[in-house]
Amino acid sequence: MYGIIDCDNCYVSCERVFRPDLEGVPVVVLSNNDGCVVARSNEAKAMGIKAGTPLYQLRQLFPGAKMAIFSSNYELYGELTGRVVSIIRAEAPAYFRYSIDECFVYFQGVEGIDLKAWGEALHRKVKRWVGMPVSIGLAPSKTLAKVASHYAKRYPGYHHCCLIDTEEKRIKALQQYPVEEVWGVGRRYAARLAGYGVKTAYDFAQLHGDFVRTALGNVVIYRTWAELNGQDCVPNEEYAQKKSICTSRSFASMVPDLQGLTTHVANFAARCAEKLRAQHTVAQVVGVFIHTNPFREDLGQYWSFEEEQLVTPSNATLTIVQAAQRALQRIFRPGYQYKKAGVIVMGIQGDTPIQHDLFDLQPGQYERLQRLDQAMDRINRLYGTETLVLGSQQYTPQGGEGKAGVFADAIRHDHRSPNPTTRWCDVMKLK
């Protein structure tokens, strides 16, 4: 049996942990640079607020409405969801984290567990210890567990845990589940399936396997079909390991010069290096892309991508940042107003063992980089992210000198909440 634990309205729930006054109040969380809505509370959904609604339209569409608006605070979200995962790690026989708000567990070879009672108890424990509501779906395959999680979230009678453990429950769940909502199907394949009269997940599961394999011609869709029929056919490692990591962001205002782009790219590359170290992996390739604003037709348009191959796979911040900067210099073209950039690390593999190139680094250089990263990571964990950064990561405000760790002029977050669990300056004060 498999289970998936999903944090309900994750970003909104994180904001409510330290703001109990927001229970029952419509809450929305905005994208980077306070652009548009990326997360909504159930109350906000009931008001008709759609995902992707720009902030300026939100104020026009709902004038005078009482709602709480927050900028994205990934430091807070990562810390709180990490606490949720630590509880799951202690309670589950085996687990792997799928995303920031989802975690798979599995029970192969474990006997005598009342899975429904286990799931309900886990929900209560996470809610009591962290303050985050979670929903648990349990089923013989990962895709069916996702379906069960859908019902656990939407129907109070399940007490936050839905178990699909019989053929009767499987059929009933799939008959009421739209095919476009099935994990791994997507809009494009849903449209093709509609041409064959397939409207629900049950209709899809009833198709013959040979027809699915030949007519749709996609191994992922075939696996989804098999999983809906109760077959566990997707290896855990395929979901647990990322084949690439991307960090990208649209800028608050357009950037015309190489120096400004270099600073942004250095920060994106440093974040990719942190993610590599967090999952104990290294990368062989560092890619960088930049592009202008496609909505500004009055301006010149340019897009480009460049890769830098590392002689020795690495997760060192200095190595990844330097490689990204070399790639950026090759694709930068003056005379354009750039709106977005990003860094992608690829060729990811485990960080042990690593085959070093004889002529790549000076003797002892690899160990020195390791110690440097360990020290930076430790300080940033203690005092908050971006407390200690490379010199190339420091943004310089227009008309003044930059300060290490000051990034306010790089990303707009006018509605950002405090970080009471990771920053001493934000620790809650009781009066």
Tab-separated table of C-alpha atoms in Angstrom:
chain	number	residue	atom	x	y	z
A	1	MET	CA	0.000	0.000	0.000
A	2	TYR	CA	1.042	3.558	-0.745
A	3	GLY	CA	0.034	6.800	0.848
A	4	ILE	CA	0.464	10.437	-0.034
A	5	ILE	CA	0.420	13.150	2.614
A	6	ASP	CA	-0.489	16.533	1.160
A	7	CYS	CA	-0.469	19.842	3.047
A	8	ASP	CA	-3.867	21.482	2.497
A	9	ASN	CA	-3.530	24.864	0.721
A	10	CYS	CA	0.121	24.702	1.749
A	11	TYR	CA	1.249	28.336	1.443
A	12	VAL	CA	-1.952	29.657	3.000
A	13	SER	CA	-1.742	27.148	5.860
A	14	CYS	CA	1.871	28.198	6.544
A	15	GLU	CA	0.794	31.836	6.823
A	16	ARG	CA	-1.992	30.888	9.231
A	17	VAL	CA	0.279	28.975	11.638
A	18	PHE	CA	1.372	32.200	13.331
A	19	ARG	CA	-1.830	34.095	12.478
A	20	PRO	CA	-4.781	32.211	14.021
A	21	ASP	CA	-6.871	35.344	13.463
A	22	LEU	CA	-6.901	34.434	9.754
A	23	GLU	CA	-8.958	31.268	10.256
A	24	GLY	CA	-12.153	31.721	8.249
A	25	VAL	CA	-10.757	34.807	6.460
A	26	PRO	CA	-10.065	34.726	2.691
A	27	VAL	CA	-6.268	34.492	2.235
A	28	VAL	CA	-4.243	34.659	-0.969
A	29	VAL	CA	-0.511	34.264	-1.564
A	30	LEU	CA	1.175	36.024	-4.482
A	31	SER	CA	3.879	34.917	-6.878
A	32	ASN	CA	7.383	36.364	-6.981
A	33	ASN	CA	7.434	40.147	-7.279
A	34	ASP	CA	3.818	40.208	-6.052
A	35	GLY	CA	2.603	39.472	-9.557
A	36	CYS	CA	-0.426	37.184	-9.351
A	37	VAL	CA	-2.280	34.777	-7.080
A	38	VAL	CA	-0.610	31.358	-6.713
A	39	ALA	CA	-2.365	30.035	-3.584
A	40	ARG	CA	-5.860	30.566	-2.154
A	41	SER	CA	-7.678	29.559	0.978
A	42	ASN	CA	-11.009	27.768	0.629
A	43	GLU	CA	-12.735	31.040	1.560
A	44	ALA	CA	-10.912	32.847	-1.257
A	45	LYS	CA	-11.913	30.132	-3.718
A	46	ALA	CA	-15.536	30.468	-2.590
A	47	MET	CA	-15.356	34.207	-3.361
A	48	GLY	CA	-14.464	33.349	-6.956
A	49	ILE	CA	-10.779	34.300	-6.837
A	50	LYS	CA	-8.988	32.383	-9.582
A	51	ALA	CA	-5.397	31.173	-9.553
A	52	GLY	CA	-3.255	33.446	-11.733
A	53	THR	CA	-5.301	36.599	-11.070
A	54	PRO	CA	-2.922	39.615	-11.143
A	55	LEU	CA	-2.758	41.632	-7.925
A	56	TYR	CA	-4.018	44.831	-9.552
A	57	GLN	CA	-7.051	42.970	-10.950
A	58	LEU	CA	-7.717	41.405	-7.553
A	59	ARG	CA	-8.237	44.830	-6.051
A	60	GLN	CA	-10.452	45.880	-8.953
A	61	LEU	CA	-12.612	42.742	-8.919
A	62	PHE	CA	-13.146	42.677	-5.141
A	63	PRO	CA	-13.113	46.309	-3.962
A	64	GLY	CA	-13.448	46.645	-0.220
A	65	ALA	CA	-13.470	42.881	0.334
A	66	LYS	CA	-11.906	41.741	3.580
A	67	MET	CA	-9.023	39.472	2.638
A	68	ALA	CA	-5.414	38.888	3.688
A	69	ILE	CA	-2.759	39.214	0.985
A	70	PHE	CA	0.760	37.791	1.400
A	71	SER	CA	3.914	37.808	-0.694
A	72	SER	CA	5.549	34.404	-1.207
A	73	ASN	CA	7.732	33.553	1.780
A	74	TYR	CA	9.579	30.382	0.740
A	75	GLU	CA	11.877	30.492	3.750
A	76	LEU	CA	8.860	30.103	6.041
A	77	TYR	CA	7.181	27.507	3.817
A	78	GLY	CA	10.327	25.388	3.575
A	79	GLU	CA	10.869	25.460	7.339
A	80	LEU	CA	7.287	24.474	8.262
A	81	THR	CA	6.927	21.766	5.609
A	82	GLY	CA	10.298	20.409	6.738
A	83	ARG	CA	8.809	19.976	10.216
A	84	VAL	CA	5.858	18.111	8.712
A	85	VAL	CA	8.231	15.769	6.862
A	86	SER	CA	10.206	15.117	10.067
A	87	ILE	CA	6.999	13.844	11.707
A	88	ILE	CA	6.198	11.669	8.676
A	89	ARG	CA	9.736	10.270	8.784
A	90	ALA	CA	9.195	9.167	12.373
A	91	GLU	CA	5.713	7.703	11.792
A	92	ALA	CA	6.030	5.946	8.420
A	93	PRO	CA	7.887	2.675	7.689
A	94	ALA	CA	9.360	4.259	4.518
A	95	TYR	CA	8.876	7.579	2.751
A	96	PHE	CA	10.193	9.914	0.074
A	97	ARG	CA	9.454	13.578	-0.436
A	98	TYR	CA	7.858	14.392	-3.782
A	99	SER	CA	7.492	18.192	-3.551
A	100	ILE	CA	7.452	20.995	-1.002
A	101	ASP	CA	3.952	20.019	0.169
A	102	GLU	CA	3.658	16.323	-0.765
A	103	CYS	CA	5.299	13.227	0.658
A	104	PHE	CA	4.820	9.569	-0.326
A	105	VAL	CA	4.865	6.743	2.224
A	106	TYR	CA	4.704	3.010	1.592
A	107	PHE	CA	3.945	-0.063	3.673
A	108	GLN	CA	5.382	-3.037	1.754
A	109	GLY	CA	5.901	-6.012	4.054
A	110	VAL	CA	4.240	-4.309	7.020
A	111	GLU	CA	1.401	-6.254	8.603
A	112	GLY	CA	-1.212	-5.513	11.256
A	113	ILE	CA	-1.535	-1.751	10.684
A	114	ASP	CA	-4.990	-0.155	10.635
A	115	LEU	CA	-4.143	2.268	7.855
A	116	LYS	CA	-7.260	4.414	8.244
A	117	ALA	CA	-6.591	4.918	11.958
A	118	TRP	CA	-2.901	5.541	11.193
A	119	GLY	CA	-3.755	8.295	8.709
A	120	GLU	CA	-6.237	10.012	11.005
A	121	ALA	CA	-3.746	9.893	13.883
A	122	LEU	CA	-1.023	11.362	11.647
A	123	HIS	CA	-3.292	14.252	10.671
A	124	ARG	CA	-3.993	15.034	14.322
A	125	LYS	CA	-0.316	14.860	15.266
A	126	VAL	CA	0.846	17.179	12.457
A	127	LYS	CA	-1.936	19.631	13.247
A	128	ARG	CA	-1.091	19.621	16.962
A	129	TRP	CA	2.710	19.762	16.643
A	130	VAL	CA	3.123	22.063	13.608
A	131	GLY	CA	-0.272	23.699	13.125
A	132	MET	CA	-0.534	22.535	9.488
A	133	PRO	CA	-3.592	20.634	8.196
A	134	VAL	CA	-2.739	17.632	5.999
A	135	SER	CA	-4.819	15.163	3.993
A	136	ILE	CA	-3.828	11.532	3.512
A	137	GLY	CA	-4.741	9.269	0.613
A	138	LEU	CA	-3.979	5.523	0.861
A	139	ALA	CA	-4.237	2.980	-1.974
A	140	PRO	CA	-2.409	0.098	-3.736
A	141	SER	CA	-0.671	2.486	-6.196
A	142	LYS	CA	0.646	6.038	-6.139
A	143	THR	CA	-1.876	7.331	-8.699
A	144	LEU	CA	-4.802	5.827	-6.785
A	145	ALA	CA	-3.380	7.338	-3.587
A	146	LYS	CA	-3.538	10.756	-5.293
A	147	VAL	CA	-7.199	10.094	-6.117
A	148	ALA	CA	-7.859	9.119	-2.493
A	149	SER	CA	-6.121	12.309	-1.315
A	150	HIS	CA	-8.562	14.326	-3.441
A	151	TYR	CA	-11.523	12.884	-1.540
A	152	ALA	CA	-9.787	13.202	1.848
A	153	LYS	CA	-9.392	16.914	1.181
A	154	ARG	CA	-12.904	17.685	0.008
A	155	TYR	CA	-15.175	15.528	2.166
A	156	PRO	CA	-15.145	16.041	5.981
A	157	GLY	CA	-16.608	12.558	6.525
A	158	TYR	CA	-13.256	10.989	5.710
A	159	HIS	CA	-11.640	12.806	8.673
A	160	HIS	CA	-8.706	13.877	6.444
A	161	CYS	CA	-7.836	10.292	5.458
A	162	CYS	CA	-9.337	8.302	2.569
A	163	LEU	CA	-8.436	4.633	2.099
A	164	ILE	CA	-9.033	2.774	-1.179
A	165	ASP	CA	-8.457	-0.858	-0.283
A	166	THR	CA	-11.225	-2.740	-2.121
A	167	GLU	CA	-12.329	-3.062	-5.736
A	168	GLU	CA	-15.691	-1.529	-4.856
A	169	LYS	CA	-14.041	1.590	-3.399
A	170	ARG	CA	-11.702	1.884	-6.392
A	171	ILE	CA	-14.547	1.807	-8.910
A	172	LYS	CA	-16.692	4.253	-6.959
A	173	ALA	CA	-13.781	6.701	-6.546
A	174	LEU	CA	-12.820	6.597	-10.241
A	175	GLN	CA	-16.420	6.966	-11.478
A	176	GLN	CA	-16.673	10.391	-9.827
A	177	TYR	CA	-13.170	11.587	-10.740
A	178	PRO	CA	-12.756	13.685	-13.949
A	179	VAL	CA	-10.090	12.276	-16.256
A	180	GLU	CA	-8.399	15.663	-16.657
A	181	GLU	CA	-7.724	15.676	-12.902
A	182	VAL	CA	-5.840	12.360	-13.005
A	183	TRP	CA	-2.184	12.695	-12.062
A	184	GLY	CA	-0.109	12.404	-15.240
A	185	VAL	CA	-2.904	12.945	-17.787
A	186	GLY	CA	-2.981	16.701	-18.326
A	187	ARG	CA	-5.067	18.838	-20.637
A	188	ARG	CA	-3.657	17.641	-23.950
A	189	TYR	CA	-4.258	13.940	-23.318
A	190	ALA	CA	-7.617	14.666	-21.675
A	191	ALA	CA	-8.738	16.297	-24.942
A	192	ARG	CA	-7.604	13.247	-26.927
A	193	LEU	CA	-9.339	10.894	-24.521
A	194	ALA	CA	-12.542	12.931	-24.784
A	195	GLY	CA	-12.551	12.049	-28.495
A	196	TYR	CA	-12.874	8.399	-27.471
A	197	GLY	CA	-15.748	9.178	-25.101
A	198	VAL	CA	-13.595	9.089	-21.971
A	199	LYS	CA	-14.846	11.551	-19.359
A	200	THR	CA	-13.963	10.008	-16.002
A	201	ALA	CA	-10.980	8.177	-14.576
A	202	TYR	CA	-13.128	5.032	-14.568
A	203	ASP	CA	-13.779	5.363	-18.321
A	204	PHE	CA	-10.026	5.623	-18.842
A	205	ALA	CA	-9.288	2.623	-16.617
A	206	GLN	CA	-11.837	0.536	-18.567
A	207	LEU	CA	-9.959	0.969	-21.865
A	208	HIS	CA	-7.934	-1.985	-23.088
A	209	GLY	CA	-4.231	-1.744	-22.269
A	210	ASP	CA	-3.145	-2.456	-25.865
A	211	PHE	CA	-5.372	0.369	-27.094
A	212	VAL	CA	-3.893	2.802	-24.561
A	213	ARG	CA	-0.363	1.792	-25.547
A	214	THR	CA	-0.898	2.103	-29.312
A	215	ALA	CA	-3.455	4.931	-29.605
A	216	LEU	CA	-1.813	7.288	-27.104
A	217	GLY	CA	1.742	6.102	-27.669
A	218	ASN	CA	3.154	7.310	-24.358
A	219	VAL	CA	4.680	5.110	-21.667
A	220	VAL	CA	3.753	7.592	-18.919
A	221	ILE	CA	0.061	7.513	-19.897
A	222	TYR	CA	0.162	3.712	-20.054
A	223	ARG	CA	1.636	3.584	-16.562
A	224	THR	CA	-1.105	5.918	-15.347
A	225	TRP	CA	-3.729	3.595	-16.831
A	226	ALA	CA	-2.103	0.586	-15.142
A	227	GLU	CA	-1.891	2.389	-11.788
A	228	LEU	CA	-5.588	3.320	-11.955
A	229	ASN	CA	-6.231	-0.409	-12.285
A	230	GLY	CA	-4.323	-1.052	-9.059
A	231	GLN	CA	-0.918	-2.003	-10.498
A	232	ASP	CA	2.130	-0.488	-8.815
A	233	CYS	CA	4.395	0.110	-11.814
A	234	VAL	CA	6.231	3.418	-11.240
A	235	PRO	CA	9.581	3.000	-9.435
A	236	ASN	CA	9.905	5.099	-6.298
A	237	GLU	CA	13.272	6.406	-7.428
A	238	GLU	CA	11.741	7.954	-10.534
A	239	TYR	CA	9.711	10.344	-8.386
A	240	ALA	CA	12.222	10.740	-5.589
A	241	GLN	CA	15.195	11.839	-7.717
A	242	LYS	CA	15.173	15.049	-9.718
A	243	LYS	CA	16.885	14.868	-13.083
A	244	SER	CA	17.337	18.646	-13.174
A	245	ILE	CA	16.893	21.630	-10.863
A	246	CYS	CA	15.814	25.062	-12.082
A	247	THR	CA	15.768	28.381	-10.248
A	248	SER	CA	14.331	31.299	-12.203
A	249	ARG	CA	12.422	34.486	-11.614
A	250	SER	CA	10.908	37.459	-13.420
A	251	PHE	CA	12.459	40.746	-12.339
A	252	ALA	CA	10.556	43.516	-10.579
A	253	SER	CA	11.753	45.878	-13.326
A	254	MET	CA	13.588	45.242	-16.577
A	255	VAL	CA	17.376	44.874	-16.430
A	256	PRO	CA	19.412	46.339	-19.328
A	257	ASP	CA	23.007	45.711	-18.215
A	258	LEU	CA	25.261	42.693	-17.757
A	259	GLN	CA	26.157	43.610	-14.168
A	260	GLY	CA	22.524	43.502	-13.047
A	261	LEU	CA	21.918	40.178	-14.822
A	262	THR	CA	25.122	38.733	-13.360
A	263	THR	CA	23.928	39.420	-9.832
A	264	HIS	CA	20.549	37.779	-10.438
A	265	VAL	CA	22.134	34.756	-12.129
A	266	ALA	CA	24.648	34.397	-9.269
A	267	ASN	CA	21.774	34.187	-6.773
A	268	PHE	CA	19.879	31.646	-8.874
A	269	ALA	CA	23.023	29.525	-9.274
A	270	ALA	CA	23.743	29.664	-5.530
A	271	ARG	CA	20.203	28.480	-4.804
A	272	CYS	CA	20.629	25.547	-7.226
A	273	ALA	CA	23.862	24.598	-5.444
A	274	GLU	CA	22.056	24.640	-2.076
A	275	LYS	CA	19.347	22.344	-3.453
A	276	LEU	CA	21.965	19.952	-4.806
A	277	ARG	CA	23.660	19.725	-1.417
A	278	ALA	CA	20.337	19.290	0.372
A	279	GLN	CA	19.614	16.104	-1.596
A	280	HIS	CA	23.283	14.929	-1.554
A	281	THR	CA	23.791	15.219	-5.311
A	282	VAL	CA	26.136	16.950	-7.756
A	283	ALA	CA	25.563	18.327	-11.264
A	284	GLN	CA	27.566	17.885	-14.455
A	285	VAL	CA	26.000	20.719	-16.496
A	286	VAL	CA	25.039	24.311	-15.631
A	287	GLY	CA	22.641	26.089	-17.994
A	288	VAL	CA	21.541	29.741	-18.088
A	289	PHE	CA	18.672	31.367	-19.975
A	290	ILE	CA	17.655	35.008	-20.340
A	291	HIS	CA	14.800	36.660	-22.184
A	292	THR	CA	13.062	39.970	-22.678
A	293	ASN	CA	9.426	40.831	-21.969
A	294	PRO	CA	7.265	39.253	-24.734
A	295	PHE	CA	4.344	41.533	-23.790
A	296	ARG	CA	6.351	44.667	-24.624
A	297	GLU	CA	6.022	44.573	-28.385
A	298	ASP	CA	7.434	48.099	-28.571
A	299	LEU	CA	10.819	46.777	-27.404
A	300	GLY	CA	13.341	44.519	-29.084
A	301	GLN	CA	12.918	40.812	-28.312
A	302	TYR	CA	15.692	38.335	-27.501
A	303	TRP	CA	15.911	34.866	-25.934
A	304	SER	CA	18.903	32.603	-25.475
A	305	PHE	CA	20.158	29.595	-23.529
A	306	GLU	CA	23.719	28.387	-22.971
A	307	GLU	CA	25.261	25.423	-21.139
A	308	GLU	CA	28.577	25.120	-19.303
A	309	GLN	CA	29.970	21.605	-18.852
A	310	LEU	CA	31.792	20.966	-15.576
A	311	VAL	CA	34.906	18.824	-15.824
A	312	THR	CA	34.150	17.379	-12.380
A	313	PRO	CA	30.498	17.168	-11.191
A	314	SER	CA	30.000	19.598	-8.317
A	315	ASN	CA	27.547	21.102	-5.837
A	316	ALA	CA	29.916	23.848	-4.635
A	317	THR	CA	28.347	27.298	-4.684
A	318	LEU	CA	31.492	28.954	-6.032
A	319	THR	CA	31.868	26.418	-8.849
A	320	ILE	CA	28.202	26.554	-9.921
A	321	VAL	CA	28.086	30.376	-9.772
A	322	GLN	CA	31.278	30.787	-11.808
A	323	ALA	CA	30.025	28.346	-14.461
A	324	ALA	CA	26.687	30.182	-14.693
A	325	GLN	CA	28.432	33.536	-15.074
A	326	ARG	CA	30.609	32.212	-17.907
A	327	ALA	CA	27.508	30.928	-19.708
A	328	LEU	CA	25.733	34.270	-19.176
A	329	GLN	CA	28.622	36.244	-20.666
A	330	ARG	CA	28.387	34.182	-23.860
A	331	ILE	CA	24.678	34.844	-24.418
A	332	PHE	CA	24.304	38.425	-23.175
A	333	ARG	CA	23.546	40.976	-25.881
A	334	PRO	CA	23.557	44.718	-25.077
A	335	GLY	CA	20.680	46.928	-26.152
A	336	TYR	CA	17.858	44.771	-24.752
A	337	GLN	CA	15.635	45.127	-21.689
A	338	TYR	CA	15.703	41.743	-19.918
A	339	LYS	CA	12.708	40.641	-17.856
A	340	LYS	CA	13.605	37.104	-16.733
A	341	ALA	CA	16.591	34.839	-16.201
A	342	GLY	CA	17.145	31.381	-14.786
A	343	VAL	CA	19.727	28.736	-13.984
A	344	ILE	CA	19.248	25.010	-14.633
A	345	VAL	CA	21.613	22.338	-13.307
A	346	MET	CA	21.515	18.996	-15.138
A	347	GLY	CA	23.309	15.686	-15.266
A	348	ILE	CA	22.499	15.165	-11.587
A	349	GLN	CA	24.031	12.181	-9.767
A	350	GLY	CA	24.853	11.126	-6.214
A	351	ASP	CA	27.629	13.027	-4.473
A	352	THR	CA	29.531	9.834	-3.638
A	353	PRO	CA	31.656	8.647	-5.249
A	354	ILE	CA	32.777	11.457	-7.577
A	355	GLN	CA	35.328	10.845	-10.319
A	356	HIS	CA	37.741	13.789	-10.182
A	357	ASP	CA	39.608	15.000	-13.231
A	358	LEU	CA	43.373	14.970	-12.773
A	359	PHE	CA	43.817	18.535	-14.097
A	360	ASP	CA	40.562	20.142	-12.883
A	361	LEU	CA	41.358	21.379	-9.360
A	362	GLN	CA	44.454	22.172	-7.368
A	363	PRO	CA	45.354	19.649	-4.622
A	364	GLY	CA	43.002	20.096	-1.674
A	365	GLN	CA	40.768	22.591	-3.526
A	366	TYR	CA	37.738	20.272	-3.540
A	367	GLU	CA	37.949	19.782	0.247
A	368	ARG	CA	38.325	23.545	0.814
A	369	LEU	CA	35.197	24.242	-1.238
A	370	GLN	CA	33.326	21.613	0.766
A	371	ARG	CA	34.318	23.224	4.073
A	372	LEU	CA	33.366	26.678	2.760
A	373	ASP	CA	29.892	25.502	1.744
A	374	GLN	CA	29.374	23.679	5.045
A	375	ALA	CA	30.239	26.850	6.958
A	376	MET	CA	27.951	29.033	4.822
A	377	ASP	CA	25.064	26.568	5.082
A	378	ARG	CA	25.441	26.356	8.847
A	379	ILE	CA	25.483	30.141	9.306
A	380	ASN	CA	22.508	30.614	6.989
A	381	ARG	CA	20.550	27.963	8.877
A	382	LEU	CA	21.255	29.677	12.185
A	383	TYR	CA	20.705	33.301	11.169
A	384	GLY	CA	18.407	33.082	8.167
A	385	THR	CA	18.863	32.465	4.451
A	386	GLU	CA	21.186	34.799	2.553
A	387	THR	CA	22.861	36.030	5.739
A	388	LEU	CA	26.194	35.004	4.206
A	389	VAL	CA	26.565	35.191	0.418
A	390	LEU	CA	29.214	35.499	-2.264
A	391	GLY	CA	30.270	38.993	-3.287
A	392	SER	CA	28.756	38.479	-6.743
A	393	GLN	CA	25.339	37.897	-5.129
A	394	GLN	CA	25.118	41.374	-3.595
A	395	TYR	CA	22.609	43.640	-5.259
A	396	THR	CA	23.675	47.274	-5.592
A	397	PRO	CA	20.793	49.743	-5.194
A	398	GLN	CA	20.724	52.490	-7.795
A	399	GLY	CA	22.836	55.394	-6.615
A	400	GLY	CA	24.382	53.625	-3.618
A	401	GLU	CA	26.612	50.848	-2.392
A	402	GLY	CA	25.209	47.354	-1.910
A	403	LYS	CA	25.069	45.594	1.421
A	404	ALA	CA	25.602	41.881	1.910
A	405	GLY	CA	22.354	40.062	2.414
A	406	VAL	CA	20.118	43.018	1.429
A	407	PHE	CA	17.867	41.934	-1.435
A	408	ALA	CA	14.822	44.168	-1.044
A	409	ASP	CA	15.451	46.027	-4.299
A	410	ALA	CA	15.845	42.757	-6.245
A	411	ILE	CA	12.472	41.157	-5.481
A	412	ARG	CA	9.253	42.937	-4.662
A	413	HIS	CA	7.516	41.463	-1.613
A	414	ASP	CA	5.493	44.296	-0.092
A	415	HIS	CA	3.203	41.854	1.765
A	416	ARG	CA	5.796	39.461	3.126
A	417	SER	CA	5.198	37.896	6.539
A	418	PRO	CA	7.916	37.491	9.222
A	419	ASN	CA	10.012	34.333	9.674
A	420	PRO	CA	9.741	33.648	13.409
A	421	THR	CA	11.276	30.163	13.156
A	422	THR	CA	14.425	31.083	11.195
A	423	ARG	CA	15.312	34.717	11.955
A	424	TRP	CA	16.115	36.092	15.399
A	425	CYS	CA	14.777	39.527	14.441
A	426	ASP	CA	11.371	37.968	13.669
A	427	VAL	CA	10.979	35.953	16.870
A	428	MET	CA	7.492	36.468	18.268
A	429	LYS	CA	7.229	38.841	21.222
A	430	LEU	CA	4.556	38.226	23.854
A	431	LYS	CA	3.173	41.148	25.816
